[in-house]
Coordinates of C-alpha atoms in Angstrom, one line a residue:
Chain A
M2 CA 7.4 -38.6 -3.7
Q3 CA 4.5 -40.9 -3.1
C4 CA 2.0 -41.0 -5.9
L5 CA -1.5 -42.3 -6.3
S6 CA -0.5 -45.7 -7.8
D7 CA 1.9 -46.3 -4.8
I8 CA -0.8 -46.1 -2.2
G9 CA -3.5 -48.1 -4.1
E10 CA -7.1 -47.3 -4.7
I11 CA -8.6 -48.8 -1.5
S12 CA -6.1 -47.2 0.8
L13 CA -6.3 -43.9 -1.2
I14 CA -10.1 -43.6 -0.8
K15 CA -9.9 -44.4 3.0
H16 CA -7.0 -41.9 3.3
L17 CA -8.9 -39.1 1.6
C18 CA -12.2 -39.9 3.3
S19 CA -10.4 -39.6 6.7
K20 CA -10.1 -35.9 6.0
L21 CA -13.8 -35.3 5.8
S22 CA -16.3 -34.6 8.5
M23 CA -20.1 -35.2 8.1
G24 CA -23.0 -33.1 9.2
S25 CA -25.9 -34.5 11.2
N26 CA -28.0 -34.8 8.0
V27 CA -25.6 -37.5 6.7
K28 CA -26.7 -41.0 7.7
T29 CA -24.1 -42.9 5.6
G30 CA -21.1 -41.0 4.2
P31 CA -18.5 -42.1 1.7
G32 CA -17.8 -45.9 1.6
D33 CA -21.1 -47.5 0.5
D34 CA -22.6 -47.5 -3.0
C35 CA -24.5 -44.3 -2.3
A36 CA -24.4 -41.7 0.4
V37 CA -27.7 -41.8 2.5
V38 CA -28.8 -38.3 3.6
T39 CA -31.9 -36.7 4.9
A40 CA -33.1 -33.2 4.3
E41 CA -36.0 -33.1 6.7
N42 CA -36.3 -35.0 10.1
N43 CA -40.0 -35.6 9.6
S44 CA -39.6 -37.0 6.1
K45 CA -40.6 -40.6 5.4
L46 CA -37.8 -40.8 2.8
D47 CA -34.1 -40.9 2.8
I48 CA -32.2 -39.5 -0.2
L49 CA -29.5 -41.5 -2.0
L50 CA -26.6 -39.7 -3.7
T51 CA -24.0 -41.3 -6.0
S52 CA -21.6 -40.3 -8.8
D53 CA -19.5 -42.2 -11.3
P54 CA -17.3 -41.4 -14.3
V55 CA -17.0 -43.1 -17.7
T56 CA -13.9 -42.2 -19.6
Q57 CA -12.7 -43.2 -23.0
N58 CA -10.0 -45.9 -23.1
I59 CA -10.8 -46.8 -19.4
H60 CA -14.5 -47.5 -19.3
F61 CA -15.2 -47.7 -23.1
M62 CA -13.1 -47.9 -26.2
P63 CA -13.0 -45.2 -28.9
D64 CA -15.1 -47.3 -31.3
A65 CA -18.0 -47.8 -28.8
D66 CA -21.5 -46.9 -29.9
P67 CA -22.3 -43.4 -28.4
E68 CA -25.8 -44.7 -27.3
A69 CA -24.0 -47.5 -25.4
I70 CA -21.7 -44.9 -23.8
G71 CA -24.7 -42.8 -22.6
H72 CA -26.4 -46.0 -21.4
K73 CA -23.4 -47.0 -19.4
A74 CA -22.8 -43.6 -17.9
V75 CA -26.4 -43.6 -16.5
G76 CA -26.4 -47.4 -15.8
R77 CA -23.4 -47.1 -13.5
V78 CA -25.1 -44.6 -11.1
L79 CA -28.5 -46.4 -11.3
S80 CA -26.7 -49.6 -10.4
D81 CA -25.4 -47.9 -7.2
I82 CA -29.0 -46.8 -6.4
A83 CA -30.2 -50.4 -7.1
A84 CA -27.6 -51.7 -4.7
M85 CA -29.1 -49.6 -1.9
G86 CA -32.7 -50.7 -2.8
G87 CA -33.5 -47.2 -4.0
N88 CA -35.7 -45.6 -6.6
P89 CA -33.9 -43.3 -9.0
L90 CA -35.3 -39.8 -9.4
W91 CA -32.9 -37.4 -11.1
V92 CA -29.6 -37.6 -13.1
L93 CA -27.1 -34.9 -14.0
L94 CA -24.5 -35.5 -16.7
N95 CA -21.2 -33.6 -17.1
T96 CA -19.7 -34.3 -20.5
S97 CA -16.2 -33.3 -21.4
A98 CA -15.1 -33.7 -25.1
P99 CA -12.6 -32.4 -27.6
K100 CA -13.9 -29.6 -29.9
E101 CA -13.7 -31.9 -32.9
T102 CA -16.1 -34.5 -31.4
P103 CA -18.9 -35.2 -34.0
L104 CA -22.3 -33.8 -33.0
N105 CA -23.7 -37.3 -33.8
T106 CA -21.6 -38.6 -30.8
A107 CA -23.2 -36.2 -28.4
D108 CA -26.6 -37.0 -29.9
G109 CA -26.1 -40.7 -29.4
I110 CA -24.8 -40.3 -25.8
I111 CA -27.8 -38.2 -24.7
K112 CA -30.2 -40.6 -26.5
G113 CA -28.8 -43.7 -24.7
A114 CA -28.6 -41.8 -21.4
A115 CA -32.2 -40.5 -21.6
A116 CA -33.6 -43.8 -22.7
L117 CA -32.2 -45.6 -19.6
T118 CA -33.1 -42.8 -17.2
E119 CA -36.7 -42.6 -18.4
K120 CA -37.1 -46.4 -18.4
F121 CA -37.0 -46.2 -14.6
G122 CA -39.2 -43.0 -14.4
A123 CA -36.3 -40.7 -13.6
S124 CA -35.3 -37.5 -15.4
I125 CA -32.0 -36.0 -16.6
V126 CA -32.3 -32.5 -15.1
G127 CA -28.9 -30.9 -15.6
G128 CA -25.2 -31.1 -16.2
D129 CA -22.6 -29.4 -18.2
I130 CA -20.7 -29.8 -21.4
S131 CA -17.1 -28.5 -21.6
E132 CA -14.0 -28.9 -23.6
G133 CA -11.6 -31.6 -22.5
P134 CA -8.7 -33.8 -23.8
T135 CA -10.7 -37.0 -24.1
L136 CA -14.4 -37.9 -24.1
S137 CA -15.6 -38.5 -20.6
I138 CA -19.0 -38.3 -18.8
N139 CA -19.5 -37.9 -15.1
A140 CA -23.0 -38.9 -14.0
F141 CA -24.6 -38.0 -10.8
A142 CA -27.8 -39.5 -9.5
V143 CA -30.3 -38.9 -6.8
G144 CA -32.6 -41.6 -5.6
Q145 CA -34.9 -42.2 -2.7
V146 CA -35.6 -45.0 -0.3
S147 CA -38.0 -45.4 2.6
K148 CA -36.5 -43.9 5.7
G149 CA -33.9 -46.1 7.4
K150 CA -34.4 -48.8 4.7
A151 CA -31.4 -48.3 2.5
I152 CA -29.6 -51.6 2.0
L153 CA -26.1 -51.0 3.3
R154 CA -22.9 -53.1 2.9
S155 CA -22.6 -53.3 6.7
G156 CA -25.7 -55.3 7.6
A157 CA -24.6 -58.9 6.9
S158 CA -24.4 -61.2 10.0
D159 CA -23.5 -64.7 10.9
G160 CA -25.8 -67.3 9.1
D161 CA -27.1 -64.9 6.5
V162 CA -27.3 -66.5 3.1
I163 CA -25.4 -64.9 0.1
F164 CA -27.1 -64.4 -3.3
V165 CA -26.2 -62.9 -6.6
T166 CA -28.5 -61.9 -9.5
G167 CA -27.9 -62.9 -13.1
T168 CA -24.7 -64.5 -14.3
L169 CA -21.1 -63.4 -13.9
G170 CA -17.9 -63.0 -15.8
N171 CA -16.3 -61.6 -19.0
S172 CA -18.7 -58.6 -19.2
I173 CA -16.0 -56.8 -21.1
K174 CA -17.3 -58.8 -24.1
G175 CA -20.3 -56.5 -24.2
K176 CA -22.5 -56.6 -21.1
H177 CA -20.4 -53.8 -19.4
I178 CA -21.9 -51.4 -21.9
S179 CA -25.4 -52.8 -22.3
F180 CA -26.4 -54.0 -18.8
I181 CA -29.7 -53.1 -17.2
P182 CA -29.2 -51.8 -13.7
R183 CA -31.0 -54.1 -11.2
I184 CA -33.4 -51.3 -10.0
E185 CA -36.4 -53.5 -9.8
E186 CA -34.5 -56.3 -8.0
G187 CA -33.1 -53.7 -5.6
L188 CA -36.6 -52.3 -4.9
Y189 CA -37.9 -55.8 -4.2
L190 CA -35.1 -56.4 -1.7
Q191 CA -35.5 -53.0 0.1
R192 CA -37.2 -54.3 3.2
K193 CA -35.7 -57.8 3.0
A194 CA -31.9 -57.9 2.4
S195 CA -29.6 -57.5 5.3
S196 CA -26.8 -56.2 3.1
G197 CA -26.0 -55.5 -0.6
I198 CA -23.6 -54.1 -3.1
D199 CA -23.4 -54.1 -6.9
V200 CA -20.7 -56.2 -8.5
T201 CA -18.4 -53.6 -10.2
D202 CA -14.9 -54.8 -9.4
G203 CA -15.4 -58.5 -9.4
L204 CA -17.4 -60.8 -7.1
L205 CA -14.5 -61.6 -4.8
M206 CA -13.6 -58.0 -4.2
D207 CA -17.1 -56.8 -3.8
L208 CA -17.9 -59.7 -1.4
K209 CA -14.9 -58.6 0.6
R210 CA -16.3 -55.1 0.8
I211 CA -19.5 -56.5 2.4
L212 CA -17.5 -58.7 4.7
E213 CA -15.2 -55.8 5.8
A214 CA -18.2 -53.4 6.3
S215 CA -20.1 -56.1 8.2
N216 CA -17.0 -57.3 10.2
A217 CA -17.7 -60.9 9.1
G218 CA -16.4 -63.7 6.9
A219 CA -18.1 -66.1 4.4
T220 CA -18.2 -69.5 3.0
L221 CA -18.4 -69.3 -0.8
D222 CA -19.5 -72.3 -2.9
L223 CA -17.5 -72.1 -6.1
N224 CA -19.7 -74.7 -7.8
A225 CA -22.8 -72.5 -7.3
I226 CA -21.5 -69.3 -8.9
P227 CA -23.6 -68.6 -12.0
L228 CA -21.3 -68.3 -15.0
S229 CA -22.3 -66.1 -17.9
R230 CA -22.3 -67.4 -21.5
D231 CA -19.4 -65.0 -22.2
A232 CA -17.4 -66.4 -19.3
L233 CA -18.0 -70.0 -20.5
D234 CA -17.0 -69.1 -24.0
A235 CA -13.9 -67.2 -23.1
K236 CA -10.8 -68.5 -24.9
D237 CA -8.1 -66.7 -23.0
D238 CA -5.7 -67.1 -20.1
K239 CA -8.6 -67.1 -17.5
T240 CA -11.0 -70.0 -16.8
P241 CA -14.7 -69.2 -16.6
I242 CA -14.8 -69.3 -12.8
E243 CA -11.8 -66.9 -12.7
H244 CA -13.7 -64.5 -15.0
A245 CA -16.8 -64.8 -12.7
L246 CA -14.8 -64.2 -9.5
T247 CA -12.6 -61.3 -10.7
D248 CA -13.9 -59.5 -13.7
G249 CA -15.3 -56.0 -13.2
E250 CA -18.5 -54.4 -14.4
D251 CA -21.0 -57.3 -14.1
F252 CA -23.4 -54.8 -12.4
E253 CA -25.3 -57.6 -10.8
L254 CA -26.5 -57.3 -7.2
L255 CA -24.7 -59.3 -4.5
F256 CA -26.8 -59.4 -1.3
T257 CA -27.5 -61.3 1.8
L258 CA -30.8 -62.5 3.3
P259 CA -31.4 -63.5 6.9
K260 CA -31.6 -67.3 7.1
Q261 CA -35.1 -67.3 8.5
V262 CA -36.6 -65.3 5.6
K263 CA -34.6 -66.5 2.7
D264 CA -36.8 -69.4 1.6
S265 CA -40.0 -67.3 1.5
V266 CA -38.2 -64.4 -0.1
I267 CA -36.7 -66.6 -2.9
S268 CA -40.0 -68.5 -3.3
E269 CA -41.8 -65.2 -3.9
W270 CA -38.9 -63.9 -6.1
N271 CA -39.2 -66.9 -8.4
K272 CA -42.8 -66.0 -9.1
T273 CA -41.8 -62.6 -10.5
S274 CA -40.2 -61.5 -13.7
L275 CA -37.1 -60.2 -11.9
A276 CA -33.7 -61.4 -13.0
S277 CA -32.7 -64.9 -11.8
C278 CA -30.9 -65.1 -8.4
T279 CA -28.6 -67.8 -7.1
E280 CA -27.6 -68.8 -3.6
I281 CA -23.8 -68.9 -3.5
G282 CA -22.7 -69.0 0.1
T283 CA -23.2 -68.1 3.8
I284 CA -22.0 -65.4 6.1
K285 CA -19.9 -66.6 9.1
A286 CA -18.7 -64.7 12.1
S287 CA -15.0 -65.3 11.7
P288 CA -13.2 -63.2 9.1
G289 CA -11.9 -64.5 5.7
I290 CA -13.4 -66.5 2.9
E291 CA -13.6 -70.2 3.0
Y292 CA -14.2 -71.9 -0.3
I293 CA -16.2 -75.0 -0.9
G294 CA -16.5 -76.8 -4.2
S295 CA -13.4 -76.8 -6.4
Y296 CA -12.1 -76.0 -9.8
D297 CA -8.9 -77.2 -11.3
S298 CA -5.9 -74.9 -11.8
I299 CA -7.1 -71.7 -10.0
D300 CA -5.0 -70.1 -7.3
L301 CA -7.5 -68.5 -5.0
E302 CA -4.8 -66.6 -3.2
K303 CA -3.7 -64.9 -6.3
L304 CA -7.1 -63.7 -7.5
S305 CA -8.1 -60.1 -7.2
G306 CA -10.5 -57.7 -8.9
Y307 CA -10.2 -54.5 -10.8
L308 CA -8.6 -51.4 -9.2
H309 CA -7.7 -48.1 -10.9
F310 CA -4.5 -47.5 -8.8
Chain B
M1 CA -19.5 -34.0 -40.5
Q2 CA -20.8 -31.4 -38.0
C3 CA -18.7 -31.3 -34.8
L4 CA -19.3 -29.7 -31.4
S5 CA -17.2 -26.6 -32.2
D6 CA -19.4 -26.0 -35.3
I7 CA -22.6 -25.7 -33.5
G8 CA -21.4 -23.6 -30.5
E9 CA -22.0 -24.1 -26.8
I10 CA -25.3 -22.3 -26.4
S11 CA -27.0 -24.0 -29.4
L12 CA -25.4 -27.3 -28.4
I13 CA -26.9 -27.3 -24.9
K14 CA -30.3 -26.3 -26.3
H15 CA -30.1 -29.0 -28.9
L16 CA -29.2 -31.7 -26.4
C17 CA -31.8 -30.6 -23.8
S18 CA -34.5 -30.8 -26.5
K19 CA -34.0 -34.5 -26.4
L20 CA -35.0 -34.8 -22.7
S21 CA -38.4 -35.1 -21.1
M22 CA -39.0 -34.2 -17.4
G23 CA -41.0 -36.0 -14.8
S24 CA -43.6 -34.2 -12.7
N25 CA -41.2 -33.9 -9.8
V26 CA -39.0 -31.5 -11.8
K27 CA -40.0 -27.9 -11.4
T28 CA -37.1 -26.4 -13.4
G29 CA -35.0 -28.6 -15.6
P30 CA -31.8 -27.9 -17.5
G31 CA -31.2 -24.2 -18.4
D32 CA -30.9 -22.4 -15.0
D33 CA -28.0 -22.4 -12.5
C34 CA -29.5 -25.5 -10.8
A35 CA -32.3 -27.9 -11.4
V36 CA -35.2 -27.4 -9.0
V37 CA -36.8 -30.6 -8.0
T38 CA -39.1 -31.9 -5.3
A39 CA -39.2 -35.3 -3.7
E40 CA -42.4 -35.0 -1.7
N41 CA -45.4 -32.9 -2.5
N42 CA -46.0 -31.9 1.1
S43 CA -42.4 -30.8 1.7
K44 CA -41.7 -27.2 2.7
L45 CA -38.5 -27.4 0.7
D46 CA -37.4 -27.7 -2.9
I47 CA -34.1 -29.4 -3.8
L48 CA -31.5 -27.8 -5.9
L49 CA -29.1 -29.9 -8.0
T50 CA -26.0 -28.7 -9.9
S51 CA -22.8 -30.1 -11.3
D52 CA -19.6 -28.5 -12.8
P53 CA -16.2 -29.8 -13.9
V54 CA -12.8 -28.3 -13.3
T55 CA -10.2 -29.6 -15.7
Q56 CA -6.4 -28.9 -15.9
N57 CA -5.4 -26.5 -18.7
I58 CA -9.0 -25.3 -19.0
H59 CA -10.1 -24.3 -15.5
F60 CA -6.7 -24.3 -13.8
M61 CA -3.1 -24.4 -14.9
P62 CA -0.8 -27.3 -14.0
D63 CA 1.1 -25.2 -11.4
A64 CA -2.1 -24.3 -9.5
D65 CA -2.1 -24.9 -5.8
P66 CA -4.0 -28.2 -5.2
E67 CA -6.0 -26.6 -2.3
A68 CA -7.1 -23.8 -4.7
I69 CA -8.1 -26.5 -7.2
G70 CA -10.3 -28.2 -4.6
H71 CA -11.6 -24.9 -3.5
K72 CA -12.6 -23.9 -7.0
A73 CA -14.2 -27.3 -7.7
V74 CA -16.6 -26.9 -4.8
G75 CA -16.8 -23.1 -5.2
R76 CA -18.3 -23.4 -8.7
V77 CA -21.2 -25.6 -7.6
L78 CA -21.8 -23.6 -4.5
S79 CA -21.9 -20.5 -6.6
D80 CA -24.7 -22.1 -8.7
I81 CA -26.6 -22.8 -5.5
A82 CA -26.0 -19.2 -4.3
A83 CA -27.5 -17.9 -7.6
M84 CA -30.7 -19.7 -6.8
G85 CA -30.8 -18.4 -3.2
G86 CA -30.2 -21.9 -1.8
N87 CA -28.4 -23.4 1.2
P88 CA -25.9 -26.1 0.3
L89 CA -26.2 -29.5 2.0
W90 CA -24.1 -32.1 0.3
V91 CA -21.2 -32.3 -2.3
L92 CA -19.9 -35.3 -4.2
L93 CA -16.5 -35.1 -6.0
N94 CA -15.4 -37.3 -8.9
T95 CA -11.7 -37.0 -9.4
S96 CA -9.8 -38.3 -12.4
A97 CA -6.0 -38.3 -12.4
P98 CA -3.0 -39.9 -14.0
K99 CA -1.5 -42.8 -11.9
E100 CA 1.7 -40.7 -11.3
T101 CA -0.2 -37.8 -9.6
P102 CA 1.5 -37.1 -6.3
L103 CA -0.5 -38.0 -3.2
N104 CA 0.2 -34.5 -1.9
T105 CA -1.9 -33.2 -4.8
A106 CA -4.9 -35.4 -3.8
D107 CA -4.4 -34.3 -0.2
G108 CA -4.4 -30.7 -1.1
I109 CA -7.5 -31.0 -3.3
I110 CA -9.5 -32.7 -0.6
K111 CA -8.3 -30.2 2.0
G112 CA -9.4 -27.2 -0.1
A113 CA -12.7 -28.8 -1.1
A114 CA -13.6 -29.8 2.4
A115 CA -12.7 -26.4 3.9
L116 CA -15.0 -24.6 1.6
T117 CA -17.8 -27.2 1.9
E118 CA -17.7 -27.1 5.7
K119 CA -17.5 -23.3 5.8
F120 CA -21.1 -23.3 4.7
G121 CA -22.2 -26.2 6.9
A122 CA -22.3 -28.7 4.0
S123 CA -20.6 -32.1 3.8
I124 CA -18.7 -34.0 1.1
V125 CA -20.5 -37.3 1.2
G126 CA -19.2 -39.2 -1.8
G127 CA -17.6 -39.4 -5.2
D128 CA -15.1 -41.5 -7.0
I129 CA -11.4 -41.4 -7.9
S130 CA -10.3 -43.1 -11.1
E131 CA -7.5 -43.0 -13.6
G132 CA -7.7 -40.5 -16.4
P133 CA -5.4 -38.7 -18.9
T134 CA -5.4 -35.4 -17.0
L135 CA -6.4 -34.1 -13.6
S136 CA -10.0 -33.2 -13.5
I137 CA -12.7 -32.9 -10.8
N138 CA -16.4 -33.1 -11.4
A139 CA -18.3 -31.7 -8.4
F140 CA -22.0 -32.2 -7.8
A141 CA -23.9 -30.4 -5.1
V142 CA -27.4 -30.6 -3.6
G143 CA -28.9 -27.6 -1.9
Q144 CA -32.3 -26.7 -0.5
V145 CA -34.5 -23.6 -0.8
S146 CA -37.9 -22.8 0.6
K147 CA -40.7 -24.3 -1.6
G148 CA -41.2 -22.2 -4.7
K149 CA -38.6 -19.6 -3.6
A150 CA -35.7 -20.5 -5.8
I151 CA -34.4 -17.4 -7.6
L152 CA -34.7 -18.3 -11.3
R153 CA -33.3 -16.5 -14.4
S154 CA -36.7 -16.1 -15.8
G155 CA -38.3 -13.8 -13.2
A156 CA -37.1 -10.3 -14.3
S157 CA -39.7 -7.9 -15.5
D158 CA -40.1 -4.4 -16.8
G159 CA -38.8 -1.8 -14.4
D160 CA -36.8 -4.2 -12.1
V161 CA -33.5 -2.8 -11.1
I162 CA -30.3 -4.8 -11.9
F163 CA -27.6 -5.3 -9.3
V164 CA -24.3 -7.1 -9.1
T165 CA -22.3 -8.1 -6.0
G166 CA -18.6 -7.3 -5.6
T167 CA -16.4 -6.1 -8.4
L168 CA -15.8 -7.5 -11.8
G169 CA -13.1 -8.3 -14.3
N170 CA -9.7 -10.0 -14.8
S171 CA -10.5 -12.8 -12.3
I172 CA -8.0 -14.9 -14.2
K173 CA -5.4 -13.1 -12.2
G174 CA -6.4 -15.1 -9.2
K175 CA -9.9 -14.6 -8.1
H176 CA -11.2 -17.4 -10.3
I177 CA -9.4 -19.9 -8.0
S178 CA -9.9 -18.2 -4.6
F179 CA -13.4 -16.7 -4.8
I180 CA -15.9 -17.2 -2.0
P181 CA -19.3 -18.3 -3.4
R182 CA -22.0 -15.7 -2.5
I183 CA -24.1 -18.2 -0.5
E184 CA -24.9 -15.7 2.2
E185 CA -25.9 -13.0 -0.3
G186 CA -28.0 -15.6 -2.2
L187 CA -29.8 -16.6 1.0
Y188 CA -30.5 -12.9 1.8
L189 CA -32.0 -12.5 -1.6
Q190 CA -34.1 -15.7 -1.5
R191 CA -37.5 -14.0 -0.9
K192 CA -36.5 -10.7 -2.5
A193 CA -34.9 -11.0 -5.9
S194 CA -37.1 -11.4 -9.0
S195 CA -34.3 -13.1 -10.9
G196 CA -30.6 -14.0 -10.5
I197 CA -27.6 -15.8 -12.0
D198 CA -23.9 -16.1 -11.1
V199 CA -21.4 -14.4 -13.4
T200 CA -19.4 -17.2 -14.9
D201 CA -19.1 -16.3 -18.5
G202 CA -18.9 -12.6 -18.3
L203 CA -21.4 -9.9 -17.2
L204 CA -22.8 -9.3 -20.7
M205 CA -23.3 -13.0 -21.5
D206 CA -24.9 -13.8 -18.2
L207 CA -27.1 -10.7 -18.3
K208 CA -28.3 -11.9 -21.7
R209 CA -29.2 -15.2 -20.2
I210 CA -31.5 -13.5 -17.7
L211 CA -33.0 -11.3 -20.4
E212 CA -33.6 -14.3 -22.7
A213 CA -35.1 -16.4 -19.9
S214 CA -37.3 -13.4 -18.8
N215 CA -38.2 -12.4 -22.4
A216 CA -37.0 -8.9 -21.6
G217 CA -34.3 -6.3 -22.4
A218 CA -32.2 -4.0 -20.3
T219 CA -30.6 -0.6 -19.9
L220 CA -27.0 -1.0 -18.7
D221 CA -25.1 1.9 -17.2
L222 CA -21.5 1.3 -18.2
N223 CA -20.2 4.0 -15.8
A224 CA -21.8 2.2 -12.8
I225 CA -20.2 -1.2 -13.3
P226 CA -17.9 -1.9 -10.4
L227 CA -14.4 -2.6 -11.7
S228 CA -12.1 -4.9 -9.8
R229 CA -8.5 -3.9 -8.8
D230 CA -7.2 -6.5 -11.2
A231 CA -9.3 -5.1 -14.0
L232 CA -8.1 -1.6 -13.4
D233 CA -4.5 -2.8 -13.2
A234 CA -4.6 -5.0 -16.3
K235 CA -1.9 -4.1 -18.9
D236 CA -3.1 -6.0 -21.9
D237 CA -5.2 -5.6 -25.0
K238 CA -8.5 -5.1 -23.0
T239 CA -9.6 -2.0 -21.2
P240 CA -10.8 -2.4 -17.6
I241 CA -14.5 -2.1 -18.6
E242 CA -14.0 -4.7 -21.3
H243 CA -12.6 -7.1 -18.7
A244 CA -15.6 -6.4 -16.4
L245 CA -18.1 -7.0 -19.2
T246 CA -16.6 -10.1 -20.8
D247 CA -14.3 -12.0 -18.5
G248 CA -15.5 -15.3 -17.2
E249 CA -15.4 -16.7 -13.6
D250 CA -16.1 -13.6 -11.5
F251 CA -18.6 -15.8 -9.5
E252 CA -20.5 -12.7 -8.4
L253 CA -24.3 -12.6 -8.3
L254 CA -26.2 -10.7 -10.9
F255 CA -29.8 -10.2 -9.8
T256 CA -32.8 -8.0 -10.2
L257 CA -35.1 -6.4 -7.5
P258 CA -38.6 -5.1 -8.1
K259 CA -38.5 -1.3 -8.2
Q260 CA -40.8 -0.9 -5.3
V261 CA -38.7 -2.9 -2.9
K262 CA -35.2 -2.1 -4.1
D263 CA -34.6 0.9 -1.8
S264 CA -35.6 -0.9 1.4
V265 CA -33.7 -4.1 0.4
I266 CA -30.5 -2.3 -0.4
S267 CA -30.8 -0.1 2.7
E268 CA -31.1 -3.2 4.8
W269 CA -28.3 -4.9 2.8
N270 CA -26.0 -2.0 3.6
K271 CA -26.3 -2.7 7.3
T272 CA -25.1 -6.2 6.9
S273 CA -21.6 -7.7 6.5
L274 CA -22.5 -9.1 3.0
A275 CA -20.4 -8.3 0.0
S276 CA -21.0 -4.9 -1.6
C277 CA -23.7 -4.6 -4.2
T278 CA -24.0 -2.1 -6.9
E279 CA -27.0 -0.9 -9.1
I280 CA -26.0 -1.1 -12.7
G281 CA -29.2 -0.8 -14.8
T282 CA -32.8 -1.5 -15.3
I283 CA -34.9 -4.2 -17.0
K284 CA -37.1 -3.0 -19.9
A285 CA -39.8 -4.8 -21.8
S286 CA -38.3 -4.5 -25.3
P287 CA -35.5 -6.9 -26.1
G288 CA -31.8 -6.0 -26.4
I289 CA -29.4 -4.1 -24.3
E290 CA -29.3 -0.3 -24.4
Y291 CA -26.0 1.2 -23.0
I292 CA -25.8 4.4 -21.1
G293 CA -22.6 6.0 -20.0
S294 CA -19.6 5.7 -22.3
Y295 CA -16.1 4.5 -22.6
D296 CA -13.5 5.3 -25.3
S297 CA -12.5 2.7 -27.7
I298 CA -14.8 -0.2 -26.9
D299 CA -16.9 -1.8 -29.6
L300 CA -20.0 -3.1 -27.7
E301 CA -21.1 -5.1 -30.7
K302 CA -17.9 -7.1 -30.7
L303 CA -17.9 -8.0 -27.1
S304 CA -18.7 -11.5 -26.0
G305 CA -18.1 -13.8 -23.1
Y306 CA -16.4 -17.1 -22.6
L307 CA -17.7 -20.2 -24.4
H308 CA -16.2 -23.7 -24.5
F309 CA -17.3 -24.4 -28.1

């Protein structure tokens, strides 16, 4: 019998989504960072909806600081809202835990989750706590964006310039549990970017998601990709550029700007206190990724990102 | 060290919620069936937010029909929206499952979940599927209600009459996984009920939640409580009335109507095709529950409902 690991995560999600039908109040259904929905036709706002789990031994280790676990649970959903250029409003947290979980753990989780939620002016308004075999938190977030202005994956077009915020690679060293979701950067990009996604499964895989949704290809400059300190310091079987291209959970924003506005947008960006951003390539009409620049001993064909199944 | 099972579920939730602060766009935070929030001051609608998990071995057994699991996952959150008198709009589903889970199981879950969601005109618009140690689904739902008209737990007052829909008890026999959330009944009650809740942890415990939130007491007529066929047929260590008072997951609506409108509301109700509803008691100003009617061999002091911790 076919099981989930046989079909693979990407095909599985497409397969399951094909069974769904959307009401007319759904502008963008499953397949982007958030769903974009609208409750009232005359509203000036669209609503963003997203959810993510964090589970022990998969998204954090048993010795992780509880505050960092709460921070990550909220950070993941806020990062999805950032990728759409949205402003977070409300968060719900479902926590599942064994009976013998220390109360201090629950206290730490809620402290970390509340601190990050409130940092962006949002509120934790509900959720549930129930018994379960291992510690896991499912976070749900609601955000808002000006009507029709959500940054989708599907908007990249020929000649657009590709950027990424911050630095990439080896986030498993610590950044995956302490990152700040790029809410302010996403808000800045709301009326400017032609497409965007947050880097959760590796730059290459997430770039491919933009390209697939936009029916486009890209030229990627390997020498331009901003490498994190942890990627540069890694002493393992991956080179720094391999870490940057394939590691999950960087939670940076990968986005495109139309060629004609990119100089003015970036010039203005550089006057702000937003995270750094770096030009790394160009969208082209024909499919596939063409690499420029070079690194020794990496096999670009073999690289892939993180998938659960 | 104090752990979750030491503090108990009700105190635990209060303890954790005490660490949260709410923005001005939050009308009702944690502690009711849904959070009530508002995105725009000039909107005629309030937004309802709720989330619930269903986990194998806790909310369903490993041999449960996958369609029933998906049905229950959505049914639980829609029941919360029903309890507030709301109309469901959008659902997100986070599913966690071992790699070796059959694809048929995932197909069945999404089929059952989509069928129930679409029955009420809502859409499944997102979610996530990730690896996890056991099958669990966290559902999140967004609903809407006319501004200021959400049915809260806190609105019951002296003299209000208490009603419950359907019949109660022994839902573990099957109803817990096949129930229809009382959305239509909730919508009917939206501008009529003074308070309401869905019966998830047993009639007594959920009535106490209304009484605590409303700072009131009640007189409960034991002989009036509508017993389900499965409660009447139970051959175990609980009597039918004990099942009806304490079993979890009936997913009926428990609500109160002001005395002066109850005859006209119920007379109109009885002309509809809504589920049956039954008068079972009265709200009083002084705290505590006074029982009228009697059953042999039940110790009312000892009865309690279902709690995770």
